[in-house]
């Protein structure tokens, strides 16, 4: 029997098979439109013969004919995936037995795109893969081979399923295009960091391009991971003539290129589209001659999302603002399930210069685990930077790491026995990095030496659980100097000590240093500079605080971590003295009405300040803001302004409302109504821009809006209606095919006790159709919706 | 690689622009969004020629299991023995950028969305041009016809993608309701017809689903000449 583990350990050459589908179809006349997996049942002989041809060519591992054998795909053909997989593994094992070769359960993509780009939920993908791997393992597959993937999230679901449901080795290969990313934008470094973390046994590339074109991808994988690498490329680029696909490379050319991959130390070789047993036989000869062990890369401290990998070899900024501690608006957002607020905080920090975002959503009365999962999923749909999961509850940490698409940091573990044994195994399982706080059951150590000792203790325990020290980031803790002025120096000394003695990366929340003192920003920034100079790698700061990013950028420049060209391009437009922006000039001294009509946000605050000196907030809203908005409405209706201008005005007015709220707390207007408006794009439809415009315009008339997002479950709408006092439910659908879903939603609402108004909108709707499906109103655009809202609260529409 | 151009006038037109006064800052925002679109869009496309048989309203794609019931598509392909099926996508990164913009700045969000739609359309035109160059001299292409036009149901999106192996070739999927994922993507069918056949026999406004709102017709033109 082929000794896989030994071969992997010794990094010996392993040969896989080549293309399966085309060979099967050349030997068996499958009815058009039927899946090749069905041949497992229709002609075991054909499948076994293809396997045998690869075994004769020298394959050590053959893949079962189960590429698309997941429940979703097979049900579409009226087939049972259990039956297919059982037959496929049997066919492969029958062939492999006499060659002592191994059988890998082949798993391809599900065929549906996962959230956020698609609508298949991560948890559903996991269930589908679990079913496949359980059947395969029960039938005696020797390993799991996940291939032709372009979405790292889908791979993660499959790997977790394989690791949790079986104890078989797991190989993963993904496909890349000419930009050296996958179709979903994943880059090789992020893939390698994430999959090595998840504990796969080998990883690499398949399909996509020819061997030469995939070399740059393999080079990046090779410089990131110590795992054995797999190359199973196509025979060059495909050429289609009259429906017939051929590939450009001959077996000789292919083998020659594969030989050069072997010379670079790629040890697991096979072929994909356009290859045949001949290609594998020749590859084997060429590779055996050329193979050289590759020099393994030094392990590095690095984190990633699915599309952006960051090596911690320069100062990286962790944004601290997604945290409810001491923030009233943030707490309100959490209580009201306002994920949009959190996303805006995230985007502002990334725009401000954050490289990584810390996520803390712990608040009494909130289900932290559920909220953390929602926020992580929402965040990774809008930002590309890696995330830091901030919680001390192991259940919350595990739930977040499970749905995170990349290699995250966890903040944090302490030196307490219980905490280490609860959290470190989770870090290991999901392959995350972890912040280690230098405190333990004795509390915060009072000297640099004692903090260094705790760091050492946590590193030892991490090593025990199989976590590399590069994945442990030491936090030497910042204490306020208001309590003891020595505190700052102890922290700085500890940073230097752990770096020198333990050779680890350090992380530090900076702003605690000034707690209880006036002018905190000065202290924070000075302390930040001192900490950077002591060797701090990962400051946790507010990147939007004045001066913070300037300090970090200039530090990076002076410490030669950044090119001067980059610094110049970022700062050349700025001078040492802060100058008012062009926008501020533009809006300066203008009336509130002018600013709203022209959609200018800069200058709004100054204008409101001078108005507040003369009248109260409600008066400003009723006599200035709403009339200005009405004028905007008239201009839009008459075609004097067009959509972007309408929205700019709405956003300017929103800024005005927010500023008033900030200045005087709750603001009321003549249109204020305690009832809520629900807006949602219906189930099955993912178009939400129209709905978002409606939301912005409604909010700017002072209405309160609950946005349920897109692809909205009917149940969620019903629950929200039940929990709140509702002015109306607004439903949006852009496709003729999702109108059905809109109709079902309206029917469900009517069958519940909801008797209020239902407003529908969307490009394919009209008045007549709206009435037909039971809606109360059809609104052709955002202005029309706000007119309906005004009518419903008893005010005259435009 | 596919070269395409995001036409500012088309971006404006999609946003409902009819000669309103535009400030310098709005012009700049639009220019920025066009530049951002080029940076975020990763064009991917695939097309393949198939033999077709038409017996209205049924179009059969020979040697495959695809059978389409559409009187409008049947009319388009009435004189075609072969048809080109195509699919393209602007990719996921632009979609993420649009989503992020919806939290940063709604004005930029709608403009960026419009840029991406114009880009997808421009990419479709570029693919079509490429196909036109590849066909024999004696043939020409019919109009491009997509699911959702006339009675060509969106339900066929899945079949079209499968025909082109588009999931593997260009990472294009179909969700519920026939929505393409990523969203800024296009699938279409184009007939190949003998030049000697008068195009009005197979392409007329009468079969066109958008004849009431057609921008060409408003200007007294048609889309096929």
PDB file of C-alpha atoms in Angstrom, chain A residues 510-751:
ATOM      1  CA  UNK A 510      -2.386  52.528  23.397  1.00  0.00           C
ATOM      2  CA  UNK A 511      -5.096  54.858  24.645  1.00  0.00           C
ATOM      3  CA  UNK A 512      -5.434  53.422  28.181  1.00  0.00           C
ATOM      4  CA  UNK A 513      -2.264  55.293  29.081  1.00  0.00           C
ATOM      5  CA  UNK A 514      -4.132  58.594  29.371  1.00  0.00           C
ATOM      6  CA  UNK A 515      -7.254  57.367  31.137  1.00  0.00           C
ATOM      7  CA  UNK A 516      -8.393  59.927  33.688  1.00  0.00           C
ATOM      8  CA  UNK A 517      -6.235  62.748  32.314  1.00  0.00           C
ATOM      9  CA  UNK A 518      -7.066  65.817  30.247  1.00  0.00           C
ATOM     10  CA  UNK A 519      -5.992  66.251  26.595  1.00  0.00           C
ATOM     11  CA  UNK A 520      -5.710  62.524  26.184  1.00  0.00           C
ATOM     12  CA  UNK A 521      -4.837  62.648  22.502  1.00  0.00           C
ATOM     13  CA  UNK A 522      -1.475  64.330  23.151  1.00  0.00           C
ATOM     14  CA  UNK A 523      -0.518  61.711  25.699  1.00  0.00           C
ATOM     15  CA  UNK A 524      -1.726  58.870  23.501  1.00  0.00           C
ATOM     16  CA  UNK A 525       0.221  60.075  20.492  1.00  0.00           C
ATOM     17  CA  UNK A 526       3.413  60.627  22.428  1.00  0.00           C
ATOM     18  CA  UNK A 527       3.139  57.236  24.068  1.00  0.00           C
ATOM     19  CA  UNK A 528       2.420  55.678  20.672  1.00  0.00           C
ATOM     20  CA  UNK A 529       5.641  57.171  19.319  1.00  0.00           C
ATOM     21  CA  UNK A 530       7.596  55.835  22.312  1.00  0.00           C
ATOM     22  CA  UNK A 531       6.032  52.388  21.964  1.00  0.00           C
ATOM     23  CA  UNK A 532       6.823  52.229  18.239  1.00  0.00           C
ATOM     24  CA  UNK A 533      10.375  53.174  19.031  1.00  0.00           C
ATOM     25  CA  UNK A 534      10.489  50.348  21.599  1.00  0.00           C
ATOM     26  CA  UNK A 535       9.563  47.924  18.852  1.00  0.00           C
ATOM     27  CA  UNK A 536       5.752  47.734  18.955  1.00  0.00           C
ATOM     28  CA  UNK A 537       4.471  45.973  15.803  1.00  0.00           C
ATOM     29  CA  UNK A 538       0.697  46.229  16.107  1.00  0.00           C
ATOM     30  CA  UNK A 539      -0.685  49.357  17.782  1.00  0.00           C
ATOM     31  CA  UNK A 540      -4.418  49.130  18.529  1.00  0.00           C
ATOM     32  CA  UNK A 541      -5.559  52.700  17.985  1.00  0.00           C
ATOM     33  CA  UNK A 542      -8.249  54.924  16.540  1.00  0.00           C
ATOM     34  CA  UNK A 543      -6.809  55.654  13.087  1.00  0.00           C
ATOM     35  CA  UNK A 544      -9.233  58.558  12.746  1.00  0.00           C
ATOM     36  CA  UNK A 545      -7.932  60.323  15.854  1.00  0.00           C
ATOM     37  CA  UNK A 546      -5.999  63.452  15.055  1.00  0.00           C
ATOM     38  CA  UNK A 547      -2.304  62.851  14.525  1.00  0.00           C
ATOM     39  CA  UNK A 548      -2.320  59.088  15.025  1.00  0.00           C
ATOM     40  CA  UNK A 549      -1.854  58.018  11.418  1.00  0.00           C
ATOM     41  CA  UNK A 550       0.618  60.822  10.796  1.00  0.00           C
ATOM     42  CA  UNK A 551       2.785  59.428  13.589  1.00  0.00           C
ATOM     43  CA  UNK A 552       2.537  55.898  12.236  1.00  0.00           C
ATOM     44  CA  UNK A 553       3.180  56.946   8.645  1.00  0.00           C
ATOM     45  CA  UNK A 554       6.187  59.028   9.600  1.00  0.00           C
ATOM     46  CA  UNK A 555       7.485  56.214  11.827  1.00  0.00           C
ATOM     47  CA  UNK A 556       7.207  53.801   8.912  1.00  0.00           C
ATOM     48  CA  UNK A 557       9.124  56.292   6.775  1.00  0.00           C
ATOM     49  CA  UNK A 558      11.892  56.920   9.311  1.00  0.00           C
ATOM     50  CA  UNK A 559      12.228  53.230  10.207  1.00  0.00           C
ATOM     51  CA  UNK A 560      12.507  52.400   6.484  1.00  0.00           C
ATOM     52  CA  UNK A 561       9.347  50.332   6.539  1.00  0.00           C
ATOM     53  CA  UNK A 562       7.779  52.439   3.822  1.00  0.00           C
ATOM     54  CA  UNK A 563       9.176  53.973   0.669  1.00  0.00           C
ATOM     55  CA  UNK A 564       9.565  57.703   0.629  1.00  0.00           C
ATOM     56  CA  UNK A 565       7.677  57.721  -2.673  1.00  0.00           C
ATOM     57  CA  UNK A 566       4.651  56.268  -0.930  1.00  0.00           C
ATOM     58  CA  UNK A 567       4.890  58.823   1.854  1.00  0.00           C
ATOM     59  CA  UNK A 568       5.257  61.655  -0.619  1.00  0.00           C
ATOM     60  CA  UNK A 569       2.273  60.521  -2.662  1.00  0.00           C
ATOM     61  CA  UNK A 570       0.162  60.367   0.466  1.00  0.00           C
ATOM     62  CA  UNK A 571       1.220  63.634   2.020  1.00  0.00           C
ATOM     63  CA  UNK A 572       2.333  65.856  -0.835  1.00  0.00           C
ATOM     64  CA  UNK A 573      -1.046  67.537  -1.031  1.00  0.00           C
ATOM     65  CA  UNK A 574      -0.941  68.396   2.666  1.00  0.00           C
ATOM     66  CA  UNK A 575       0.960  71.064   4.486  1.00  0.00           C
ATOM     67  CA  UNK A 576       2.143  71.057   8.073  1.00  0.00           C
ATOM     68  CA  UNK A 577      -0.633  73.409   9.082  1.00  0.00           C
ATOM     69  CA  UNK A 578      -4.085  71.921   8.580  1.00  0.00           C
ATOM     70  CA  UNK A 579      -5.816  73.767   5.771  1.00  0.00           C
ATOM     71  CA  UNK A 580      -9.561  73.823   5.324  1.00  0.00           C
ATOM     72  CA  UNK A 581     -10.627  71.438   2.575  1.00  0.00           C
ATOM     73  CA  UNK A 582     -11.952  72.652  -0.744  1.00  0.00           C
ATOM     74  CA  UNK A 583     -15.369  71.403   0.288  1.00  0.00           C
ATOM     75  CA  UNK A 584     -15.340  73.510   3.412  1.00  0.00           C
ATOM     76  CA  UNK A 585     -14.529  76.555   1.298  1.00  0.00           C
ATOM     77  CA  UNK A 586     -17.286  75.561  -1.087  1.00  0.00           C
ATOM     78  CA  UNK A 587     -19.877  75.397   1.651  1.00  0.00           C
ATOM     79  CA  UNK A 588     -18.541  78.165   3.858  1.00  0.00           C
ATOM     80  CA  UNK A 589     -20.991  80.858   4.753  1.00  0.00           C
ATOM     81  CA  UNK A 590     -23.811  79.373   2.704  1.00  0.00           C
ATOM     82  CA  UNK A 591     -27.348  78.953   3.976  1.00  0.00           C
ATOM     83  CA  UNK A 592     -28.588  75.554   5.075  1.00  0.00           C
ATOM     84  CA  UNK A 593     -31.008  75.535   2.158  1.00  0.00           C
ATOM     85  CA  UNK A 594     -28.201  76.208  -0.304  1.00  0.00           C
ATOM     86  CA  UNK A 595     -26.124  73.388   1.169  1.00  0.00           C
ATOM     87  CA  UNK A 596     -28.997  70.891   1.019  1.00  0.00           C
ATOM     88  CA  UNK A 597     -30.072  71.906  -2.496  1.00  0.00           C
ATOM     89  CA  UNK A 598     -26.511  71.533  -3.750  1.00  0.00           C
ATOM     90  CA  UNK A 599     -25.793  68.391  -1.766  1.00  0.00           C
ATOM     91  CA  UNK A 600     -22.795  69.899   0.034  1.00  0.00           C
ATOM     92  CA  UNK A 601     -21.987  68.291   3.376  1.00  0.00           C
ATOM     93  CA  UNK A 602     -19.059  70.496   4.352  1.00  0.00           C
ATOM     94  CA  UNK A 603     -20.326  73.623   6.031  1.00  0.00           C
ATOM     95  CA  UNK A 604     -23.514  71.982   7.350  1.00  0.00           C
ATOM     96  CA  UNK A 605     -22.309  71.998  10.942  1.00  0.00           C
ATOM     97  CA  UNK A 606     -21.287  75.654  10.905  1.00  0.00           C
ATOM     98  CA  UNK A 607     -24.572  76.596   9.320  1.00  0.00           C
ATOM     99  CA  UNK A 608     -26.529  74.662  11.952  1.00  0.00           C
ATOM    100  CA  UNK A 609     -24.471  76.181  14.763  1.00  0.00           C
ATOM    101  CA  UNK A 610     -25.442  79.658  13.694  1.00  0.00           C
ATOM    102  CA  UNK A 611     -29.091  78.616  13.272  1.00  0.00           C
ATOM    103  CA  UNK A 612     -29.096  76.970  16.711  1.00  0.00           C
ATOM    104  CA  UNK A 613     -28.131  80.316  18.185  1.00  0.00           C
ATOM    105  CA  UNK A 614     -31.450  81.682  16.896  1.00  0.00           C
ATOM    106  CA  UNK A 615     -33.950  78.798  17.127  1.00  0.00           C
ATOM    107  CA  UNK A 616     -34.397  75.317  18.481  1.00  0.00           C
ATOM    108  CA  UNK A 617     -33.726  72.101  16.622  1.00  0.00           C
ATOM    109  CA  UNK A 618     -37.344  71.275  15.866  1.00  0.00           C
ATOM    110  CA  UNK A 619     -37.844  74.739  14.440  1.00  0.00           C
ATOM    111  CA  UNK A 620     -34.774  74.326  12.239  1.00  0.00           C
ATOM    112  CA  UNK A 621     -36.076  71.019  10.943  1.00  0.00           C
ATOM    113  CA  UNK A 622     -39.570  72.284  10.229  1.00  0.00           C
ATOM    114  CA  UNK A 623     -38.679  75.660   8.792  1.00  0.00           C
ATOM    115  CA  UNK A 624     -35.365  74.990   7.068  1.00  0.00           C
ATOM    116  CA  UNK A 625     -34.561  71.331   6.543  1.00  0.00           C
ATOM    117  CA  UNK A 626     -37.896  69.894   5.451  1.00  0.00           C
ATOM    118  CA  UNK A 627     -38.762  72.816   3.154  1.00  0.00           C
ATOM    119  CA  UNK A 628     -35.313  72.463   1.566  1.00  0.00           C
ATOM    120  CA  UNK A 629     -35.912  68.757   1.067  1.00  0.00           C
ATOM    121  CA  UNK A 630     -39.330  69.489  -0.425  1.00  0.00           C
ATOM    122  CA  UNK A 631     -37.678  71.860  -2.893  1.00  0.00           C
ATOM    123  CA  UNK A 632     -35.239  69.097  -3.792  1.00  0.00           C
ATOM    124  CA  UNK A 633     -38.230  66.822  -4.378  1.00  0.00           C
ATOM    125  CA  UNK A 634     -39.875  69.326  -6.704  1.00  0.00           C
ATOM    126  CA  UNK A 635     -36.637  69.827  -8.630  1.00  0.00           C
ATOM    127  CA  UNK A 636     -36.265  66.060  -9.016  1.00  0.00           C
ATOM    128  CA  UNK A 637     -39.875  65.499 -10.050  1.00  0.00           C
ATOM    129  CA  UNK A 638     -39.583  68.223 -12.665  1.00  0.00           C
ATOM    130  CA  UNK A 639     -36.336  66.809 -14.034  1.00  0.00           C
ATOM    131  CA  UNK A 640     -34.256  69.830 -12.992  1.00  0.00           C
ATOM    132  CA  UNK A 641     -31.935  67.589 -11.020  1.00  0.00           C
ATOM    133  CA  UNK A 642     -31.179  63.893 -11.542  1.00  0.00           C
ATOM    134  CA  UNK A 643     -30.562  60.899  -9.289  1.00  0.00           C
ATOM    135  CA  UNK A 644     -27.005  61.555  -7.990  1.00  0.00           C
ATOM    136  CA  UNK A 645     -28.023  65.115  -7.128  1.00  0.00           C
ATOM    137  CA  UNK A 646     -31.145  63.927  -5.303  1.00  0.00           C
ATOM    138  CA  UNK A 647     -29.054  61.522  -3.263  1.00  0.00           C
ATOM    139  CA  UNK A 648     -26.352  64.105  -2.516  1.00  0.00           C
ATOM    140  CA  UNK A 649     -29.039  66.417  -1.152  1.00  0.00           C
ATOM    141  CA  UNK A 650     -30.514  63.588   0.890  1.00  0.00           C
ATOM    142  CA  UNK A 651     -27.099  62.771   2.325  1.00  0.00           C
ATOM    143  CA  UNK A 652     -26.428  66.416   3.139  1.00  0.00           C
ATOM    144  CA  UNK A 653     -29.731  66.550   4.953  1.00  0.00           C
ATOM    145  CA  UNK A 654     -28.914  63.302   6.751  1.00  0.00           C
ATOM    146  CA  UNK A 655     -25.670  64.885   7.944  1.00  0.00           C
ATOM    147  CA  UNK A 656     -27.738  67.834   9.224  1.00  0.00           C
ATOM    148  CA  UNK A 657     -30.141  65.541  11.117  1.00  0.00           C
ATOM    149  CA  UNK A 658     -27.246  63.627  12.623  1.00  0.00           C
ATOM    150  CA  UNK A 659     -25.507  66.801  13.748  1.00  0.00           C
ATOM    151  CA  UNK A 660     -28.679  68.089  15.382  1.00  0.00           C
ATOM    152  CA  UNK A 661     -29.144  64.755  17.131  1.00  0.00           C
ATOM    153  CA  UNK A 662     -25.539  64.946  18.312  1.00  0.00           C
ATOM    154  CA  UNK A 663     -26.051  68.489  19.617  1.00  0.00           C
ATOM    155  CA  UNK A 664     -29.464  68.264  21.247  1.00  0.00           C
ATOM    156  CA  UNK A 665     -30.242  64.551  21.561  1.00  0.00           C
ATOM    157  CA  UNK A 666     -33.574  63.355  20.179  1.00  0.00           C
ATOM    158  CA  UNK A 667     -34.960  65.654  17.518  1.00  0.00           C
ATOM    159  CA  UNK A 668     -38.592  65.933  16.560  1.00  0.00           C
ATOM    160  CA  UNK A 669     -40.180  67.342  13.460  1.00  0.00           C
ATOM    161  CA  UNK A 670     -43.722  67.807  12.193  1.00  0.00           C
ATOM    162  CA  UNK A 671     -43.225  64.519  10.353  1.00  0.00           C
ATOM    163  CA  UNK A 672     -41.970  62.668  13.420  1.00  0.00           C
ATOM    164  CA  UNK A 673     -43.951  59.541  13.994  1.00  0.00           C
ATOM    165  CA  UNK A 674     -43.260  56.861  16.550  1.00  0.00           C
ATOM    166  CA  UNK A 675     -43.998  54.161  13.997  1.00  0.00           C
ATOM    167  CA  UNK A 676     -41.265  52.390  12.045  1.00  0.00           C
ATOM    168  CA  UNK A 677     -40.952  51.822   8.324  1.00  0.00           C
ATOM    169  CA  UNK A 678     -39.595  48.441   7.252  1.00  0.00           C
ATOM    170  CA  UNK A 679     -37.705  48.253   3.963  1.00  0.00           C
ATOM    171  CA  UNK A 680     -36.518  44.996   2.425  1.00  0.00           C
ATOM    172  CA  UNK A 681     -35.582  43.479  -0.912  1.00  0.00           C
ATOM    173  CA  UNK A 682     -37.636  40.291  -1.154  1.00  0.00           C
ATOM    174  CA  UNK A 683     -36.378  36.722  -0.855  1.00  0.00           C
ATOM    175  CA  UNK A 684     -34.565  35.566  -3.959  1.00  0.00           C
ATOM    176  CA  UNK A 685     -33.536  39.055  -5.071  1.00  0.00           C
ATOM    177  CA  UNK A 686     -30.191  40.598  -4.234  1.00  0.00           C
ATOM    178  CA  UNK A 687     -30.608  44.047  -5.792  1.00  0.00           C
ATOM    179  CA  UNK A 688     -30.666  46.603  -3.030  1.00  0.00           C
ATOM    180  CA  UNK A 689     -29.467  49.918  -4.356  1.00  0.00           C
ATOM    181  CA  UNK A 690     -32.985  51.165  -5.092  1.00  0.00           C
ATOM    182  CA  UNK A 691     -34.124  50.122  -1.636  1.00  0.00           C
ATOM    183  CA  UNK A 692     -31.108  51.883  -0.099  1.00  0.00           C
ATOM    184  CA  UNK A 693     -31.935  55.117  -1.906  1.00  0.00           C
ATOM    185  CA  UNK A 694     -35.500  54.904  -0.577  1.00  0.00           C
ATOM    186  CA  UNK A 695     -34.112  54.412   2.923  1.00  0.00           C
ATOM    187  CA  UNK A 696     -31.823  57.450   2.754  1.00  0.00           C
ATOM    188  CA  UNK A 697     -34.593  59.711   1.464  1.00  0.00           C
ATOM    189  CA  UNK A 698     -37.095  58.501   4.093  1.00  0.00           C
ATOM    190  CA  UNK A 699     -34.564  58.961   6.888  1.00  0.00           C
ATOM    191  CA  UNK A 700     -33.974  62.482   5.750  1.00  0.00           C
ATOM    192  CA  UNK A 701     -37.550  63.397   6.283  1.00  0.00           C
ATOM    193  CA  UNK A 702     -37.019  62.138   9.816  1.00  0.00           C
ATOM    194  CA  UNK A 703     -38.770  58.789   9.439  1.00  0.00           C
ATOM    195  CA  UNK A 704     -37.253  55.869  11.277  1.00  0.00           C
ATOM    196  CA  UNK A 705     -36.465  52.996   9.010  1.00  0.00           C
ATOM    197  CA  UNK A 706     -35.604  49.380   9.767  1.00  0.00           C
ATOM    198  CA  UNK A 707     -33.604  48.015   6.859  1.00  0.00           C
ATOM    199  CA  UNK A 708     -33.806  44.236   6.613  1.00  0.00           C
ATOM    200  CA  UNK A 709     -31.387  44.054   3.688  1.00  0.00           C
ATOM    201  CA  UNK A 710     -31.754  41.864   0.615  1.00  0.00           C
ATOM    202  CA  UNK A 711     -32.777  38.250  -0.032  1.00  0.00           C
ATOM    203  CA  UNK A 712     -34.961  38.735   3.049  1.00  0.00           C
ATOM    204  CA  UNK A 713     -36.622  35.739   4.656  1.00  0.00           C
ATOM    205  CA  UNK A 714     -40.370  36.175   4.942  1.00  0.00           C
ATOM    206  CA  UNK A 715     -40.176  35.082   8.571  1.00  0.00           C
ATOM    207  CA  UNK A 716     -37.776  37.889   9.410  1.00  0.00           C
ATOM    208  CA  UNK A 717     -40.231  40.414   7.948  1.00  0.00           C
ATOM    209  CA  UNK A 718     -43.114  38.880   9.912  1.00  0.00           C
ATOM    210  CA  UNK A 719     -41.124  38.882  13.159  1.00  0.00           C
ATOM    211  CA  UNK A 720     -40.048  42.488  12.666  1.00  0.00           C
ATOM    212  CA  UNK A 721     -43.629  43.528  11.991  1.00  0.00           C
ATOM    213  CA  UNK A 722     -44.757  41.748  15.124  1.00  0.00           C
ATOM    214  CA  UNK A 723     -42.089  43.303  17.347  1.00  0.00           C
ATOM    215  CA  UNK A 724     -42.559  46.900  16.198  1.00  0.00           C
ATOM    216  CA  UNK A 725     -45.238  49.487  15.632  1.00  0.00           C
ATOM    217  CA  UNK A 726     -45.197  49.748  11.854  1.00  0.00           C
ATOM    218  CA  UNK A 727     -46.100  52.700   9.632  1.00  0.00           C
ATOM    219  CA  UNK A 728     -45.692  50.627   6.480  1.00  0.00           C
ATOM    220  CA  UNK A 729     -43.765  47.732   5.023  1.00  0.00           C
ATOM    221  CA  UNK A 730     -41.763  48.624   1.892  1.00  0.00           C
ATOM    222  CA  UNK A 731     -40.826  45.761  -0.406  1.00  0.00           C
ATOM    223  CA  UNK A 732     -38.494  45.944  -3.379  1.00  0.00           C
ATOM    224  CA  UNK A 733     -37.979  43.537  -6.293  1.00  0.00           C
ATOM    225  CA  UNK A 734     -36.054  44.181  -9.456  1.00  0.00           C
ATOM    226  CA  UNK A 735     -36.612  40.978 -11.395  1.00  0.00           C
ATOM    227  CA  UNK A 736     -39.764  39.594 -12.954  1.00  0.00           C
ATOM    228  CA  UNK A 737     -38.793  36.298 -11.351  1.00  0.00           C
ATOM    229  CA  UNK A 738     -38.710  37.742  -7.845  1.00  0.00           C
ATOM    230  CA  UNK A 739     -42.206  39.237  -8.124  1.00  0.00           C
ATOM    231  CA  UNK A 740     -43.537  35.832  -7.140  1.00  0.00           C
ATOM    232  CA  UNK A 741     -41.586  36.103  -3.920  1.00  0.00           C
ATOM    233  CA  UNK A 742     -42.967  39.622  -3.374  1.00  0.00           C
ATOM    234  CA  UNK A 743     -46.474  38.255  -3.777  1.00  0.00           C
ATOM    235  CA  UNK A 744     -45.760  35.452  -1.297  1.00  0.00           C
ATOM    236  CA  UNK A 745     -44.391  37.980   1.197  1.00  0.00           C
ATOM    237  CA  UNK A 746     -47.517  40.124   0.899  1.00  0.00           C
ATOM    238  CA  UNK A 747     -49.737  37.051   1.306  1.00  0.00           C
ATOM    239  CA  UNK A 748     -47.815  35.994   4.419  1.00  0.00           C
ATOM    240  CA  UNK A 749     -48.115  39.499   5.864  1.00  0.00           C
ATOM    241  CA  UNK A 750     -51.857  39.505   5.257  1.00  0.00           C
ATOM    242  CA  UNK A 751     -52.238  36.043   6.745  1.00  0.00           C
TER     243      UNK A 751
END
